[in-house]
Coordinates of C-alpha atoms (C1' of nucleotides) in Angstrom, one line a residue:
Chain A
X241 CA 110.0 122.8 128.3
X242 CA 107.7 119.9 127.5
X243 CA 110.2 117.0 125.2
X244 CA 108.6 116.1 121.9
X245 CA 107.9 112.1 121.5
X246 CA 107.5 109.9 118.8
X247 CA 103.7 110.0 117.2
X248 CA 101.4 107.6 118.8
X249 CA 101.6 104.6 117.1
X250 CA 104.6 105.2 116.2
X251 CA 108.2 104.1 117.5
X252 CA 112.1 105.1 116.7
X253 CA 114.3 102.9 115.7
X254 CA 118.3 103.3 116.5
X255 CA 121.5 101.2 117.9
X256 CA 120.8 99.7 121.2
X257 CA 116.9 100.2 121.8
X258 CA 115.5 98.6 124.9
X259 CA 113.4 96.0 122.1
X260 CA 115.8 94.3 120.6
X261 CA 113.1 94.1 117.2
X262 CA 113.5 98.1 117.2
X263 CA 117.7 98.0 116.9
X264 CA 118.6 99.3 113.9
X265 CA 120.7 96.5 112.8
X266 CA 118.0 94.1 113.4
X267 CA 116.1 96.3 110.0
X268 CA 119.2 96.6 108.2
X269 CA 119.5 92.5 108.3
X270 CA 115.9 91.9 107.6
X271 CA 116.0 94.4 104.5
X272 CA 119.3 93.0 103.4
X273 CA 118.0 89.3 103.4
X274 CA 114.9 90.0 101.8
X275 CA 116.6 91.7 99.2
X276 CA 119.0 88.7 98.9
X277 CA 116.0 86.5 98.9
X278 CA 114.0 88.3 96.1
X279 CA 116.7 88.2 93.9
X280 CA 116.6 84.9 93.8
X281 CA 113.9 84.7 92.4
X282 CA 114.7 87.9 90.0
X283 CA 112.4 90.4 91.5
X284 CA 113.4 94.0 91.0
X285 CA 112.9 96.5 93.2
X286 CA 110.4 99.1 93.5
X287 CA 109.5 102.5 94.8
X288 CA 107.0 104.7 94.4
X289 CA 105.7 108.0 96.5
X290 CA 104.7 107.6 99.8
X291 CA 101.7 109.4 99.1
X292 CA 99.0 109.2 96.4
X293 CA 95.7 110.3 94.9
X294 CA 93.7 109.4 97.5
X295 CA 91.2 107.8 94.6
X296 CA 94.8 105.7 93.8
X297 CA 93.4 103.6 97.2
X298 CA 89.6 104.4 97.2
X299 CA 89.3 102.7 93.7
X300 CA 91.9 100.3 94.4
X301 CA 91.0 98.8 98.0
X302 CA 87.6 99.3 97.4
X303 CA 85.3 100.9 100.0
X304 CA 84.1 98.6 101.9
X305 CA 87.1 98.0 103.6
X306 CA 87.8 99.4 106.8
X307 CA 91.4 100.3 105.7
X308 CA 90.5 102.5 103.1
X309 CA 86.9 103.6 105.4
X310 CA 88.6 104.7 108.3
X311 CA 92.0 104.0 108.5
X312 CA 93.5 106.3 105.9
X313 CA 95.9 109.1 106.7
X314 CA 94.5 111.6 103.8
X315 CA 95.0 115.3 103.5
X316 CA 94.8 118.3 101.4
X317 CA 97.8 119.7 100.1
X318 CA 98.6 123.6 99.0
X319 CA 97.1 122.9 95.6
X320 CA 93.8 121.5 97.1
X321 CA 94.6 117.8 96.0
X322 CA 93.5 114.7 98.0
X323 CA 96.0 113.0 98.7
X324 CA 96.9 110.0 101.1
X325 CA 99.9 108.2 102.7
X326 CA 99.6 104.9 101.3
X327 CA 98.0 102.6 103.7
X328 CA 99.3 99.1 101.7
X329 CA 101.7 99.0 98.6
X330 CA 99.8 97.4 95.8
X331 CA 97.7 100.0 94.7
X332 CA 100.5 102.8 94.2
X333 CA 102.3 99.7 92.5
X334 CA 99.8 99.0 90.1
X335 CA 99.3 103.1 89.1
X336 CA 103.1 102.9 88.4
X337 CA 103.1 99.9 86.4
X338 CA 99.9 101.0 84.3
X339 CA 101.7 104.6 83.9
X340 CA 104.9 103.5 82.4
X341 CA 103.1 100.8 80.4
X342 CA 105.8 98.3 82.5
X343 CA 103.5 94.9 81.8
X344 CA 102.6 95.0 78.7
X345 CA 100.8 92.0 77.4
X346 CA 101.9 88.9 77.3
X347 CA 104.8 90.1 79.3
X348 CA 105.9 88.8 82.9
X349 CA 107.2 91.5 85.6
X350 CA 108.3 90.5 89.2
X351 CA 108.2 93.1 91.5
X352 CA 110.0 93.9 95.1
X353 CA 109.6 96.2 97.7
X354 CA 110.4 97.3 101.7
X355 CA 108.1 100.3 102.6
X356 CA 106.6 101.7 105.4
X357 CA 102.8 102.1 105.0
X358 CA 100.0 104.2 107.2
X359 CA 96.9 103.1 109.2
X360 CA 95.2 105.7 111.2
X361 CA 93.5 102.6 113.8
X362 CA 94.1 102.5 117.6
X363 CA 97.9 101.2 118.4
X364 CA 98.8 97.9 120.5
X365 CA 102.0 95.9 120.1
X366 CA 102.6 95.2 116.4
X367 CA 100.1 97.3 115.4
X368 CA 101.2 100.6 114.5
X369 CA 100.3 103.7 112.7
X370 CA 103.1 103.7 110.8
X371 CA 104.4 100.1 110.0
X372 CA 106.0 98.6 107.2
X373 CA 105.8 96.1 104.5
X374 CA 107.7 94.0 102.7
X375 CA 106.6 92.3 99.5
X376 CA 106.5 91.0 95.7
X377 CA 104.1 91.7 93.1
X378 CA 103.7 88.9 90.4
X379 CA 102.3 90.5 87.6
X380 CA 101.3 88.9 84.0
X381 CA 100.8 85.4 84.5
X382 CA 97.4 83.7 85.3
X383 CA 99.3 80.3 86.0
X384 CA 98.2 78.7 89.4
X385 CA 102.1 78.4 88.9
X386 CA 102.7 82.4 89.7
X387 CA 100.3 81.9 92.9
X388 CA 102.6 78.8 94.1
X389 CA 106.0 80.9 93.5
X390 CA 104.4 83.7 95.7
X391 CA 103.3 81.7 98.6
X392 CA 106.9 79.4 98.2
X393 CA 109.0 82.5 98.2
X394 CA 106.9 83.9 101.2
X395 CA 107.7 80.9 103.6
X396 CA 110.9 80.3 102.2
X397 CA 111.8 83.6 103.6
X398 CA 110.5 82.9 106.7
X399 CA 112.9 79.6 106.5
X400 CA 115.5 82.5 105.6
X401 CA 115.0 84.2 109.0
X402 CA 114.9 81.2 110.7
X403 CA 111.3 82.1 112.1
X404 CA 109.7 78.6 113.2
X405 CA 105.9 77.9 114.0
X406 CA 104.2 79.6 111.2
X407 CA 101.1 78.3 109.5
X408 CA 100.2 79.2 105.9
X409 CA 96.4 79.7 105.5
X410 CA 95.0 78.9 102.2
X411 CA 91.4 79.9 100.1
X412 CA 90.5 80.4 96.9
X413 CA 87.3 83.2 96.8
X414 CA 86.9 82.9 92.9
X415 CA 85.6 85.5 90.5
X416 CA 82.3 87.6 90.8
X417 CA 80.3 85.2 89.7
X418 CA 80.5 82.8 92.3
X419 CA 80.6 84.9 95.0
X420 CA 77.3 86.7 94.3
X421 CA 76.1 83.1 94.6
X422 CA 78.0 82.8 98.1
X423 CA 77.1 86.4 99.2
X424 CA 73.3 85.1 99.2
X425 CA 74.3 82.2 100.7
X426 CA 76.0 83.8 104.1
X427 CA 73.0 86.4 103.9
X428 CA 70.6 84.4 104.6
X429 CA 72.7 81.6 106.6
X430 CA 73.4 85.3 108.9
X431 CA 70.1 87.3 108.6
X432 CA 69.4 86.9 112.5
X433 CA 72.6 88.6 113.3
X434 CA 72.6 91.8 111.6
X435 CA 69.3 92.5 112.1
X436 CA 70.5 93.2 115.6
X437 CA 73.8 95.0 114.1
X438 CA 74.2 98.8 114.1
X439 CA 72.4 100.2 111.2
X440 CA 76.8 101.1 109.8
X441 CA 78.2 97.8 110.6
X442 CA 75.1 95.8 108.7
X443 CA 75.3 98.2 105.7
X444 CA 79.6 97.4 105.5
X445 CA 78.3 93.5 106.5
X446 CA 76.3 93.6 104.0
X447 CA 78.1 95.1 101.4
X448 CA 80.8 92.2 101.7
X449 CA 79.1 89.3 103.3
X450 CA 82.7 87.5 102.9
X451 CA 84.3 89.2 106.0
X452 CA 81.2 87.4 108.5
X453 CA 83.5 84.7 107.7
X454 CA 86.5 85.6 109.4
X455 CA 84.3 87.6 112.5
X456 CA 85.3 85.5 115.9
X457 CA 81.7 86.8 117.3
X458 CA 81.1 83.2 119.0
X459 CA 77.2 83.7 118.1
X460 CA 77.9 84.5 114.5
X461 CA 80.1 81.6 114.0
X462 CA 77.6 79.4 115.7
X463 CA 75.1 80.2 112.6
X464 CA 77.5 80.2 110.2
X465 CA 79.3 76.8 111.7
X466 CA 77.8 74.3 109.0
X467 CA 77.9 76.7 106.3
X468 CA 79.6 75.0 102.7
X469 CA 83.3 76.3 102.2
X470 CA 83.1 78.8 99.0
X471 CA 85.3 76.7 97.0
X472 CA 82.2 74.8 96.5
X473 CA 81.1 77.3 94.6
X474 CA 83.6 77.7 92.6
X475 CA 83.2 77.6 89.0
X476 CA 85.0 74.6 87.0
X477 CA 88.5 76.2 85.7
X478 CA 88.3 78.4 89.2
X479 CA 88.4 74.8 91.2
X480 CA 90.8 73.4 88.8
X481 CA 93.3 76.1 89.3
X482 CA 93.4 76.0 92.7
X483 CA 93.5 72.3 93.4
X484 CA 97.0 73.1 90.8
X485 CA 98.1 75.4 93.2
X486 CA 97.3 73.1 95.8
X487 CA 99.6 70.5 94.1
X488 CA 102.6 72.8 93.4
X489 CA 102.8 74.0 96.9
X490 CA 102.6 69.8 98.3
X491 CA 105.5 69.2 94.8
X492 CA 107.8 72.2 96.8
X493 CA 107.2 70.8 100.0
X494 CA 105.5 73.9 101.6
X495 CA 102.9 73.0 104.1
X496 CA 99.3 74.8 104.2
X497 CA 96.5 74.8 105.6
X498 CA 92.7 75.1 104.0
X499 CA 90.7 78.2 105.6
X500 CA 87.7 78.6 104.2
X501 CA 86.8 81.5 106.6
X502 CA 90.0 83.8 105.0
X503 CA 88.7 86.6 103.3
X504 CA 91.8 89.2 103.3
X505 CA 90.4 93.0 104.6
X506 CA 91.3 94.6 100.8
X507 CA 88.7 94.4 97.9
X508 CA 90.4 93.4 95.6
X509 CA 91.7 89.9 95.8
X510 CA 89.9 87.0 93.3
X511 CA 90.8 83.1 93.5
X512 CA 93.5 82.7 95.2
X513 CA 94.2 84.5 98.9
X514 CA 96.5 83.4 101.8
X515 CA 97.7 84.1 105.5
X516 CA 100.7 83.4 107.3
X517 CA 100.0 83.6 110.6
X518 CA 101.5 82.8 114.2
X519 CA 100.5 82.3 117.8
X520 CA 103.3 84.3 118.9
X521 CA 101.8 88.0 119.3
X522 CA 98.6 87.6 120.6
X523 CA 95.9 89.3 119.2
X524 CA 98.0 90.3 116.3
X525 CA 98.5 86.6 114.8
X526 CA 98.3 87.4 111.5
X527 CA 102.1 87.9 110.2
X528 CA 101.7 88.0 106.5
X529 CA 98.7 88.2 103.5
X530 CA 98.6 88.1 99.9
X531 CA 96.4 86.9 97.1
X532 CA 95.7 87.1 93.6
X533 CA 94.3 90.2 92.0
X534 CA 93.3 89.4 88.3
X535 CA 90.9 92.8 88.0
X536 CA 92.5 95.2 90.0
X537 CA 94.4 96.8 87.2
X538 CA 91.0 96.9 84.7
X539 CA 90.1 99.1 88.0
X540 CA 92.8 101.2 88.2
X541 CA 92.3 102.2 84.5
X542 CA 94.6 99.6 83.1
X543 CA 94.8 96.7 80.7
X544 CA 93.5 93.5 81.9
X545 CA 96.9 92.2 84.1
X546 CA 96.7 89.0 85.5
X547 CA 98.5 89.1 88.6
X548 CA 99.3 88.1 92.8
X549 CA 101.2 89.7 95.4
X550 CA 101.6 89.3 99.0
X551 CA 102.9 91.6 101.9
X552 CA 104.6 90.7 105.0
X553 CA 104.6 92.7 108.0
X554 CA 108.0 93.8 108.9
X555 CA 107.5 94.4 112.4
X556 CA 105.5 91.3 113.1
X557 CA 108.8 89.2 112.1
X558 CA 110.7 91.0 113.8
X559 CA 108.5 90.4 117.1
X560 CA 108.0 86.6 116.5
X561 CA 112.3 86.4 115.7
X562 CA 112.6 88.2 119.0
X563 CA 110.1 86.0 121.0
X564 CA 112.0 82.9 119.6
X565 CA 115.2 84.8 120.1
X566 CA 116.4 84.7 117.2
X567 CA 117.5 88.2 116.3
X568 CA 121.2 88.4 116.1
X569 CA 123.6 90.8 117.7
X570 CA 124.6 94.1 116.5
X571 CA 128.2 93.8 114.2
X572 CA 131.0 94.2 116.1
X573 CA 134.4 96.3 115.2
X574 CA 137.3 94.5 114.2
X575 CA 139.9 96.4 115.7
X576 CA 140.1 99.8 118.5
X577 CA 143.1 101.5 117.8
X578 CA 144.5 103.0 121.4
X579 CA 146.9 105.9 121.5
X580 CA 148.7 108.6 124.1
X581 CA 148.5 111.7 123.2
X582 CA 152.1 112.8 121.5
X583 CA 150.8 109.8 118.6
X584 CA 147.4 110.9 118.3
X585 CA 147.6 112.2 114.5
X586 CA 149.6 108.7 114.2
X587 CA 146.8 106.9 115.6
X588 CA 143.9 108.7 113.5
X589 CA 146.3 107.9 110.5
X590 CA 146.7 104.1 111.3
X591 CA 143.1 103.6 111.8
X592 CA 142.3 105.3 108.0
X593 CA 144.8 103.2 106.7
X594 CA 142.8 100.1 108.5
X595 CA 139.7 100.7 106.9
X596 CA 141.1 101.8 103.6
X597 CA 141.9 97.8 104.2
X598 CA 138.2 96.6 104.8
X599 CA 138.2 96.6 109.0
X600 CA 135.9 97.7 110.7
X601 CA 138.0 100.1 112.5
X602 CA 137.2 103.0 115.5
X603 CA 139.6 105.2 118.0
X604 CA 138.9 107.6 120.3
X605 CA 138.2 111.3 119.5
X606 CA 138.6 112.5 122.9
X607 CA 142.3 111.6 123.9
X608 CA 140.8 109.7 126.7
X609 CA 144.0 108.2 128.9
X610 CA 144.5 104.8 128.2
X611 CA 142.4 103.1 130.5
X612 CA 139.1 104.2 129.5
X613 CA 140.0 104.0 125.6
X614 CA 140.8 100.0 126.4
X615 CA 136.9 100.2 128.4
X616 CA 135.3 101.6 124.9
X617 CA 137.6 99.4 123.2
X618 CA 136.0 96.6 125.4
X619 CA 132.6 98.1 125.1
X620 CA 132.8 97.9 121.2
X621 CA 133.2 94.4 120.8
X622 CA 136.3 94.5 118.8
X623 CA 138.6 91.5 118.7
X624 CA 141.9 93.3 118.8
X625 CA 143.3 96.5 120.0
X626 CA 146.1 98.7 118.2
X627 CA 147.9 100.0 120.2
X628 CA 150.7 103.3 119.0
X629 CA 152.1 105.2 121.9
X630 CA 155.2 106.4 122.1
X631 CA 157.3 103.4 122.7
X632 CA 155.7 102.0 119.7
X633 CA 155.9 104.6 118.0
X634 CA 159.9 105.3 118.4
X635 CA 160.7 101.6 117.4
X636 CA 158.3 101.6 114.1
X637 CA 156.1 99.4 115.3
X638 CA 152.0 99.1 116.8
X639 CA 151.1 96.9 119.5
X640 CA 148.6 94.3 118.3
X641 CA 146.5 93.1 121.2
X642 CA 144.0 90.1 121.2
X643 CA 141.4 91.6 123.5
X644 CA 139.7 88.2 124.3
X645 CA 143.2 86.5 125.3
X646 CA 145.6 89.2 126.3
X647 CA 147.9 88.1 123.8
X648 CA 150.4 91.4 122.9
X649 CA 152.9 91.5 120.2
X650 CA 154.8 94.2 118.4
X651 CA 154.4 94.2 114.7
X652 CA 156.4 96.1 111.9
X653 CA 154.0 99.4 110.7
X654 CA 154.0 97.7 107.5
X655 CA 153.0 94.4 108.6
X656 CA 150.2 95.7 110.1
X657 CA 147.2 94.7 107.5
X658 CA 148.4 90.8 107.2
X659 CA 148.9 90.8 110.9
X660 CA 145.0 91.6 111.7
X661 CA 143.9 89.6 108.8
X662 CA 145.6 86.4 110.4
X663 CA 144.6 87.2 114.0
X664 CA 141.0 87.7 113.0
X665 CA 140.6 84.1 111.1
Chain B
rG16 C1' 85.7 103.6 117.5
rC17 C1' 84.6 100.6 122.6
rG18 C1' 86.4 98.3 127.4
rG19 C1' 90.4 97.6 131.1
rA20 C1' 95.4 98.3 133.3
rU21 C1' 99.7 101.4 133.8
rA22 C1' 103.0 106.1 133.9
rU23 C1' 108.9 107.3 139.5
rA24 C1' 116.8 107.9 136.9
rG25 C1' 119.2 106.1 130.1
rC26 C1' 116.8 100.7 131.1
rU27 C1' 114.0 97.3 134.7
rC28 C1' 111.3 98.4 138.9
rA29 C1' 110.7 99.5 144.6
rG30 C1' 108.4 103.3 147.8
rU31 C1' 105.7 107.2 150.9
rG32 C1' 100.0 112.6 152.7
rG33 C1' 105.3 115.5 156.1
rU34 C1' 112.8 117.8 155.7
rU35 C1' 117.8 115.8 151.2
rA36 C1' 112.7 109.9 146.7
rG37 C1' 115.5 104.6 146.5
rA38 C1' 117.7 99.7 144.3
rG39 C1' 119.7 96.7 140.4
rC40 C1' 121.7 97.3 135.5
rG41 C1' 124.0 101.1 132.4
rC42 C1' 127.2 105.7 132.4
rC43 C1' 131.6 108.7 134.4
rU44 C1' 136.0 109.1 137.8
rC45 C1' 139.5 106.8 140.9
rG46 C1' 142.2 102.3 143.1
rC47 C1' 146.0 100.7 138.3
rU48 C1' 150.9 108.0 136.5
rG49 C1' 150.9 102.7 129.2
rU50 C1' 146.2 98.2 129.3
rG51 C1' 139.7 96.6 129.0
rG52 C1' 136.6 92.5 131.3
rC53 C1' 136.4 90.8 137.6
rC54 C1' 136.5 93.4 142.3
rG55 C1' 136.2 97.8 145.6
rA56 C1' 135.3 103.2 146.5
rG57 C1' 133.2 107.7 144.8
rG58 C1' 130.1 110.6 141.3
rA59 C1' 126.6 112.4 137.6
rG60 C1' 121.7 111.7 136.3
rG61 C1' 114.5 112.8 138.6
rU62 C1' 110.2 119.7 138.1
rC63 C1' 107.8 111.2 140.5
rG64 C1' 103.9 111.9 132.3
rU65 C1' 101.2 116.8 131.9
rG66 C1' 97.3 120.3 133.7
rG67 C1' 93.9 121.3 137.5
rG68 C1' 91.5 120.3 142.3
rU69 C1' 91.3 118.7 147.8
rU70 C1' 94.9 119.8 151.9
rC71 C1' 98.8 123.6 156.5
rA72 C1' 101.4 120.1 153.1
rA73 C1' 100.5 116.0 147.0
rU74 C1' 105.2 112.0 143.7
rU75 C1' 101.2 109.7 147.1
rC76 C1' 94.1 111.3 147.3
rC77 C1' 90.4 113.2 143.3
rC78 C1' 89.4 114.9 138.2
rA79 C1' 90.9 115.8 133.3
rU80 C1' 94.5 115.1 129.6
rU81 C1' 98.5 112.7 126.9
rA82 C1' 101.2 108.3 126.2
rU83 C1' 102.1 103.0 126.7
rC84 C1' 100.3 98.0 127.4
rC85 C1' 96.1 94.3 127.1
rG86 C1' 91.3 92.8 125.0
rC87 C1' 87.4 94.0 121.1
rC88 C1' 87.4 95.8 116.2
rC89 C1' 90.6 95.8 112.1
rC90 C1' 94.7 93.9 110.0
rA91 C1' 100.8 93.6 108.7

RNA sequence: GCGGAUAUAGCUCAGUGGUUAGAGCGCCUCGCUGUGGCCGAGGAGGUCGUGGGUUCAAUUCCCAUUAUCCGCCCCA
């Protein structure tokens, strides 16, 4: 019979995986200190269906972005709706804060969340059809102030992890106005190129000049080398608000860079827009991206909501953590509780009443003789060993072994609990 | 969506047109009848990714297919 696999593009993660970035413990920690981190900062969590209105993203991402043109995992359900496994988090965001009226105005709301997301594109390493996000939503505050606390909360949770060697890419692309202005500006600076495009790429070129920015064609980059950055054209509060943003980040001591050629891949981002990125995973570089969205939720049929967000790709800091070896070990067991088999409903007992006192605590289920319970006791990483046969048993007492040492003494049934607590200081 | 490489034990990988396909690590048992790690001995585990073709004979050669990896694209 032919053995089922994970999807392509996809991968399992459990205990003990070859990668050490698919172990499971390695996404516990990495949810559990982003979770620590956010509420730091008072973020709240959020979470919202996995799938949506297809529109929820078409409107949302906007459709000149290849994400929501090609990459979307969209179906029909039994009722005939569109629908579509979300292939980023903000948009289903945004349709739940505008549904339950969560911002209103005036109001400030900081959001949190750990989801996976789907992107129907063709897999490599850290790049999957099923990855998954973590992020914060900022919403209600046009301060150059909300953008700062964003990016500083983004690399401070890098700092969290310990991951070294990132570089924060900064770029403001304003409002409408000035980039119609730009758009004409990169359309003609590029007009040789696309005419020689295919008739779909020049049309989605076209349609967002912006992204010729970012394109590492050498020949397009050539013509586009002495091109103005686009904060040139930025209108006067636009430049004023980023050079603030600017000076917030240098006041918290977070480094950045200037890119003029970052553009972000999602429609919807004005002023503000940034990148983490790392050399660490080849082609895939990019680590993290965010921005601000000021008229995304007038476009998702909400009240004007100031707002920025940013999402970090979960896999992609696991990989670099690995590379730099810096993903920990799986948690060990404190104790392994051994027994013969005349004490066995002793030794099941005993190693309840163990975690009923907070250790981590296993035996073994199959009455295994005693060597190979000490080899899984070995195997489990425990620091001490129980031990209630039937010697121990008859005086009242359990063996207490320090597996790393081979230190063994006898210790009164009762005594037990204190007696690991001291040995594992 | 385009180009290239790869697919053999749970993991990392050797190998061959010809009887029973190997190693290291891991796993199990024993040496040690109540003591793990180190050492030694033994053992389990493979339809050689899948389907088709060439051949007396295919894990090996050819084609297709699927998956993985790398680059492009896109992005997290």
């Amino acid at each position: 019979m032919e053995k089922f696999q994970a999807p392509r593009g996809t991968f399992d993660v459990y205990p003990n995986a070859a990668e050490p970035w698919q172990r499971s413990h390695s996404w516990v920690e990495i949810e559990a200190e982003f979770r620590k981190h956010v509420a730091l900062y008072g973020y709240g969590d959020i979470r919202t269906p996995i799938f949506e209105e297809t529109e929820v993203f078409t409107r949302s991402a906007g459709d000149t972005s290849e994400v929501v043109t090609k990459q979307m995992y969209t179906f029909k359900d039994k009722g005939d709706r569109e629908m579509t496994l979300r292939p980023e988090g903000t948009a289903g965001y945004v349709r739940a804060v505008i549904d339950h009226n969560l911002c209103p105005p005036g109001s400030t709301v900081r959001l949190a969340y750990f989801t996976p997301i789907f992107r129907y594109e063709r897999p490599q390493k850290f790049r999957y059809r099923q990855a998954h996000q973590l992020g914060v939503e900022l919403l209600g505050s046009t301060s150059p102030a909300a953008d700062a606390e964003v990016i500083e909360l983004t690399v401070r949770f890098y700092e969290r992890l310990g991951l070294k060697g990132i570089t924060v890419l900064l770029n403001s692309i304003g409002r409408d106005e000035c980039r119609a202005a730009y758009r004409d500006v990169i359309l003609k600076k590029a007009e040789s190129y696309l005419k020689d495009q295919e008739a779909e790429d020049r049309a989605r070129m076209e349609r967002n000049p912006l992204r010729l920015l970012d394109s590492k064609d050498p020949a397009l980059q050539q013509l586009l080398s002495d091109i103005p950055p686009i904060t040139n054209y930025l209108e006067e509060t636009g430049k004023q608000q980023f050079e603030e943003v600017q000076a917030l980040l240098s006041a918290a001591g977070v480094a950045f860079t200037l890119a003029p050629q970052i553009v972000r891949g999602l429609d919807y981002y004005t002023d503000t827009v940034f990148e983490v990125q790392s050399n660490q995973l080849g082609a895939q570089a990019s680590l993290c991206g965010g921005g601000r969205y000021d008229d995304l939720f007038k476009r998702m049929g909400g009240q004007q909501t100031p707002a920025v967000g940013m999402a970090l790709g979960v896999e992609r800091a696991l990989g670099v953590l690995q590379e730099q070896e810096l993903l920990s070990e799986a948690p060990k067991l404190d104790l392994f509780v051994v027994y013969t088999e005349a004490t066995k409903a002793a030794a099941f007992l005993l190693t309840r009443a163990m975690r009923a006192e907070g250790f981590a605590c296993q035996t073994d289920l199959d009455s295994r003789s005693l060597r190979a319970q000490f080899r899984l006791a070995d195997k489990s990483g425990a620091r001490l060993a129980l031990i209630l046969g039937e010697d121990e048993a008859a005086k009242g007492v359990v063996k207490l072994r320090d597996l790393a040492s081979g230190d063994e003494k006898d210790v009164a049934r009762e005594a037990v609990g204190d007696a690991v607590r001291q040995s594992l200081k």
